[in-house]
Amino acid sequence: MKLFPQQQYWWPRPRFSIFLLVLWLLLVNSISPGQILIGAVLGWLIPFSTQQFWPERPHLHNAGRLLLYLLRLLKDILESNLTVARLILRNPDSLQPAFIRFPLTLTDEFAITVLASSISLTPGTVSAGLSPDRSMLLVHVLHVTDEQELIEHIRNRYEQPLKEILE
Amino acid sequence: MEMPLWLDAIVAALILAGALVATIGSLGLARMPDFYMRLHGPTKASTLGVGATLVGSMLWFSTAQGSVSVQEILITVFLFATAPVSAHMMGRAALHRRVGCQEKTNGQPWDEMDRLSGRAAQSSSSGESQR
């Protein structure tokens, strides 16, 4: 992989630019012409100047389903907080921590990133490493009784939807 | 603008819940026996703790100023997007430096890492904490 890919686009990410513009207007909480101008410049400048860090274009098949995924994730985050809170208040000696290896079927880098983040935000699991060939995610679990079941759970609940949405 | 009592109560409940969750998260930081287990408390509990506080803040400012205040949602989104990344980086750094973990942890990854990176006996210089 070359550090600086040759191809430069003048407006590499139209959708990302619009997203940044909206984000900027929400941040400053105003829609005056000056702010729209600043937002538009930032929305162009940031994708343009960072395009070399994003060698692949993301494939987003279905934005609506991604939103659904995020809502489900939010619900899981709430549950996960209760689970972890209960585990913390319990006697730490009764916990069975483990490192488990999650064999990835995702190949897209962005999809793997989203999966790893989802794992870190949900019940008692933190992703701690990715094998150099990107085939395995190392996950630390705070308390686990059935590792196989946990792997299946992650696969069905997060990886499959992400595969359909992002690859 | 005058706040109705029930809204005041909801805001107070949200802020209290946020504080409680954040406290439990910090408690986890203090109570857990090894680095990797400590990682769990702050990544989750504190995101929700801050999240609940921010929702409370959003409700309050939206009523007090009469216009919807969305910055809090953005803060929450940024927090949710960045907390797992920092946890992942800390986990990686700890694995790399071979920070020790509890004896009973299943599936400790160090032998595998040695095999993958092709260095077998080199760990004696840095691995005294866990081997």
Coordinates of C-alpha atoms in Angstrom, one line a residue:
Chain A
M1 CA 0.0 0.0 0.0
K2 CA 1.4 3.4 -0.9
L3 CA 1.4 6.0 1.7
F4 CA 0.1 8.7 -0.6
P5 CA -2.2 7.4 -3.3
Q6 CA -1.8 9.3 -6.5
Q7 CA -5.4 10.2 -7.2
Q8 CA -6.7 13.4 -5.7
Y9 CA -10.3 14.4 -5.9
W10 CA -11.5 17.9 -5.6
W11 CA -14.6 17.0 -3.8
P12 CA -14.0 13.5 -2.5
R13 CA -17.0 12.9 -0.3
P14 CA -20.2 14.8 -1.2
R15 CA -22.4 13.1 1.4
F16 CA -19.7 13.5 4.1
S17 CA -19.4 17.2 3.3
I18 CA -23.1 17.7 3.7
F19 CA -23.0 15.8 6.9
L20 CA -20.2 18.0 8.2
L21 CA -22.1 21.2 7.2
V22 CA -25.2 20.0 9.1
L23 CA -23.1 19.1 12.0
W24 CA -21.4 22.5 12.1
L25 CA -24.8 24.3 12.0
L26 CA -26.1 22.2 14.8
L27 CA -22.9 22.8 16.8
V28 CA -23.1 26.6 16.5
N29 CA -26.9 26.4 16.8
S30 CA -27.5 29.0 14.1
I31 CA -28.2 29.2 10.4
S32 CA -26.9 32.7 9.6
P33 CA -25.2 33.0 6.2
G34 CA -21.8 33.4 7.8
Q35 CA -22.1 30.1 9.6
I36 CA -23.3 28.3 6.5
L37 CA -20.3 29.6 4.7
I38 CA -17.9 28.5 7.4
G39 CA -19.7 25.1 7.5
A40 CA -19.5 24.7 3.8
V41 CA -15.8 25.5 3.7
L42 CA -15.1 23.1 6.6
G43 CA -17.3 20.5 4.9
W44 CA -15.2 20.7 1.8
L45 CA -11.8 21.2 3.5
I46 CA -11.9 18.3 6.0
P47 CA -12.7 15.5 3.5
F48 CA -10.4 17.0 0.9
S49 CA -7.4 17.3 3.3
T50 CA -7.9 13.9 4.9
Q51 CA -8.8 11.9 1.8
Q52 CA -5.4 10.1 1.9
F53 CA -6.4 8.5 5.2
W54 CA -9.5 6.9 3.6
P55 CA -8.2 4.8 0.7
E56 CA -11.4 2.9 0.2
R57 CA -14.7 4.4 -0.4
P58 CA -17.3 3.2 2.1
H59 CA -20.2 1.2 0.7
L60 CA -23.4 2.2 2.5
H61 CA -26.2 0.2 1.1
N62 CA -29.1 1.1 3.2
A63 CA -29.0 4.2 5.5
G64 CA -32.3 3.4 7.0
R65 CA -31.2 0.0 8.2
L66 CA -28.0 1.6 9.6
L67 CA -30.3 3.8 11.7
L68 CA -32.2 0.8 12.9
Y69 CA -28.9 -0.9 13.8
L70 CA -27.8 2.2 15.8
L71 CA -31.2 2.3 17.6
R72 CA -30.8 -1.3 18.6
L73 CA -27.2 -0.7 19.6
L74 CA -28.4 2.2 21.9
K75 CA -30.9 -0.2 23.6
D76 CA -28.1 -2.7 24.0
I77 CA -25.8 0.0 25.5
L78 CA -28.5 0.8 28.1
E79 CA -28.8 -2.9 29.0
S80 CA -25.1 -3.4 29.0
N81 CA -24.7 -0.6 31.5
L82 CA -27.0 -2.3 33.9
T83 CA -25.2 -5.6 33.4
V84 CA -21.8 -4.1 34.0
A85 CA -23.0 -2.1 37.0
R86 CA -24.3 -5.3 38.5
L87 CA -21.1 -7.2 37.8
I88 CA -19.0 -4.3 39.3
L89 CA -21.1 -4.3 42.5
R90 CA -20.7 -8.1 42.9
N91 CA -17.6 -9.6 44.5
P92 CA -14.8 -9.3 41.9
D93 CA -13.5 -12.8 42.9
S94 CA -16.7 -14.4 41.5
L95 CA -16.1 -13.0 38.0
Q96 CA -14.7 -15.2 35.3
P97 CA -12.8 -12.9 32.9
A98 CA -11.6 -14.3 29.5
F99 CA -9.9 -13.3 26.3
I100 CA -11.9 -14.7 23.4
R101 CA -11.2 -14.7 19.7
F102 CA -13.9 -13.7 17.4
P103 CA -13.3 -15.0 13.8
L104 CA -14.3 -12.2 11.5
T105 CA -16.3 -12.7 8.4
L106 CA -16.3 -9.0 7.7
T107 CA -13.6 -7.8 5.4
D108 CA -14.2 -4.0 5.0
E109 CA -12.1 -2.0 7.3
F110 CA -14.8 0.5 8.2
A111 CA -17.3 -2.4 8.9
I112 CA -14.7 -4.0 11.2
T113 CA -14.2 -0.7 13.0
V114 CA -18.0 -0.3 13.6
L115 CA -18.2 -3.9 14.8
A116 CA -15.3 -3.5 17.2
S117 CA -16.8 -0.3 18.6
S118 CA -20.2 -2.0 19.0
I119 CA -18.5 -4.8 20.9
S120 CA -16.8 -2.3 23.2
L121 CA -20.0 -0.6 24.0
T122 CA -22.1 -3.7 24.8
P123 CA -22.4 -6.1 27.7
G124 CA -19.1 -6.8 29.4
T125 CA -17.0 -6.9 26.3
V126 CA -14.1 -4.7 25.1
S127 CA -12.3 -5.3 21.9
A128 CA -8.6 -5.3 22.5
G129 CA -6.9 -6.2 19.3
L130 CA -7.1 -7.2 15.7
S131 CA -4.9 -9.9 14.3
P132 CA -2.4 -8.7 11.7
D133 CA -4.3 -10.5 8.9
R134 CA -7.6 -9.0 10.0
S135 CA -9.3 -12.4 10.4
M136 CA -9.6 -12.3 14.2
L137 CA -10.8 -9.9 16.8
L138 CA -9.4 -10.3 20.3
V139 CA -12.1 -9.5 22.8
H140 CA -11.8 -9.2 26.6
V141 CA -14.9 -10.3 28.5
L142 CA -15.5 -9.3 32.1
H143 CA -17.6 -12.3 32.9
V144 CA -18.3 -15.3 30.7
T145 CA -19.8 -18.7 31.2
D146 CA -20.3 -19.9 27.7
E147 CA -17.8 -18.5 25.2
Q148 CA -19.3 -20.2 22.1
E149 CA -22.7 -18.7 22.9
L150 CA -21.2 -15.2 23.2
I151 CA -19.4 -15.6 19.8
E152 CA -22.7 -16.7 18.2
H153 CA -24.5 -13.8 19.9
I154 CA -22.0 -11.2 18.5
R155 CA -22.2 -12.8 15.1
N156 CA -26.0 -12.8 14.8
R157 CA -26.7 -9.6 16.5
Y158 CA -24.0 -7.3 15.2
E159 CA -21.9 -8.8 12.5
Q160 CA -24.6 -10.1 10.2
P161 CA -26.5 -6.8 10.0
L162 CA -23.3 -4.9 9.5
K163 CA -22.3 -7.3 6.7
E164 CA -25.6 -6.6 5.0
I165 CA -25.5 -2.8 5.5
L166 CA -21.8 -2.0 4.9
E167 CA -20.4 -4.6 2.5
Chain B
M1 CA -39.7 30.6 31.7
E2 CA -41.4 28.8 34.5
M3 CA -40.7 25.1 34.7
P4 CA -43.5 22.7 35.6
L5 CA -42.8 20.6 38.6
W6 CA -43.0 17.2 36.8
L7 CA -40.4 18.4 34.3
D8 CA -38.1 19.5 37.1
A9 CA -38.5 16.1 38.6
I10 CA -37.6 14.3 35.4
V11 CA -34.5 16.5 34.9
A12 CA -33.5 15.9 38.5
A13 CA -34.0 12.1 38.1
L14 CA -31.9 12.0 34.9
I15 CA -29.0 13.9 36.5
L16 CA -29.1 11.8 39.6
A17 CA -29.2 8.6 37.5
G18 CA -26.3 9.9 35.4
A19 CA -24.3 10.6 38.6
L20 CA -25.1 7.2 40.0
V21 CA -24.1 5.4 36.9
A22 CA -20.9 7.4 36.6
T23 CA -20.1 6.6 40.2
I24 CA -20.6 2.9 39.7
G25 CA -18.3 3.1 36.7
S26 CA -15.6 4.8 38.8
L27 CA -16.2 2.2 41.5
G28 CA -15.5 -0.5 38.9
L29 CA -12.2 1.3 38.1
A30 CA -11.2 1.0 41.8
R31 CA -12.6 -2.5 42.5
M32 CA -11.5 -4.6 39.6
P33 CA -8.4 -6.6 40.1
D34 CA -6.6 -6.2 36.7
F35 CA -6.1 -3.7 33.9
Y36 CA -8.3 -5.4 31.3
M37 CA -11.2 -5.7 33.7
R38 CA -10.9 -2.1 34.7
L39 CA -11.3 -1.1 31.1
H40 CA -15.0 -2.2 31.3
G41 CA -16.3 0.3 33.8
P42 CA -15.2 3.6 32.3
T43 CA -16.0 2.6 28.6
K44 CA -19.7 1.8 29.3
A45 CA -20.8 3.2 32.6
S46 CA -19.3 6.6 32.1
T47 CA -20.7 7.0 28.6
L48 CA -24.2 6.3 29.9
G49 CA -23.6 8.4 33.0
V50 CA -22.6 11.4 30.9
G51 CA -25.4 10.6 28.4
A52 CA -28.1 10.7 31.1
T53 CA -26.8 13.9 32.5
L54 CA -26.7 15.5 29.0
V55 CA -30.3 14.4 28.3
G56 CA -31.3 16.1 31.5
S57 CA -29.4 19.2 30.5
M58 CA -31.0 19.2 27.1
L59 CA -34.5 19.0 28.6
W60 CA -33.8 21.8 31.0
F61 CA -32.3 24.2 28.5
S62 CA -34.9 23.4 25.8
T63 CA -37.6 24.5 28.2
A64 CA -35.7 27.4 29.8
Q65 CA -34.8 28.9 26.5
G66 CA -37.9 27.9 24.6
S67 CA -35.8 26.5 21.7
V68 CA -34.6 23.0 21.2
S69 CA -31.0 22.6 22.3
V70 CA -29.2 19.9 20.3
Q71 CA -25.6 20.3 21.3
E72 CA -26.0 17.7 24.0
I73 CA -27.1 15.1 21.5
L74 CA -23.9 15.8 19.5
I75 CA -21.8 15.5 22.7
T76 CA -23.4 12.1 23.4
V77 CA -22.9 10.9 19.8
F78 CA -19.2 12.0 19.9
L79 CA -18.7 10.3 23.2
F80 CA -20.3 7.0 22.0
A81 CA -18.1 7.2 18.9
T82 CA -14.8 7.9 20.7
A83 CA -15.0 5.9 24.0
P84 CA -14.7 2.5 22.3
V85 CA -11.7 3.7 20.3
S86 CA -9.8 4.9 23.3
A87 CA -10.7 1.7 25.2
H88 CA -9.4 -0.3 22.2
M89 CA -6.2 1.6 22.1
M90 CA -5.6 1.2 25.8
G91 CA -6.3 -2.5 25.5
R92 CA -3.9 -2.8 22.6
A93 CA -1.2 -0.8 24.4
A94 CA -1.6 -3.0 27.5
L95 CA -1.4 -6.2 25.5
H96 CA 1.7 -4.9 23.7
R97 CA 3.4 -4.0 26.9
R98 CA 2.2 -7.3 28.4
V99 CA 0.4 -5.8 31.3
G100 CA -0.5 -8.7 33.5
C101 CA -4.0 -10.1 34.0
Q102 CA -5.6 -12.3 36.5
E103 CA -4.4 -15.9 36.7
K104 CA -7.9 -17.3 36.1
T105 CA -8.5 -15.4 32.9
N106 CA -9.2 -17.9 30.1
G107 CA -7.5 -17.8 26.8
Q108 CA -4.6 -15.5 27.6
P109 CA -3.2 -14.2 24.3
W110 CA 0.5 -13.8 24.8
D111 CA 1.8 -17.1 23.4
E112 CA -0.3 -16.5 20.3
M113 CA 1.1 -13.0 19.9
D114 CA 4.6 -14.4 20.1
R115 CA 3.9 -17.0 17.5
L116 CA 2.3 -14.4 15.2
S117 CA 5.1 -11.9 15.5
G118 CA 7.8 -14.6 15.4
R119 CA 9.5 -13.7 18.6
A120 CA 9.7 -16.6 21.1
A121 CA 12.0 -16.1 24.0
Q122 CA 12.3 -12.4 23.9
S123 CA 9.6 -11.7 26.4
S124 CA 11.8 -12.2 29.4
S125 CA 12.8 -8.5 29.4
S126 CA 9.3 -7.1 29.6
G127 CA 7.1 -10.0 30.7
E128 CA 7.9 -10.3 34.3
S129 CA 4.6 -8.8 35.4
Q130 CA 2.5 -11.6 34.1
R131 CA 4.6 -14.7 33.5

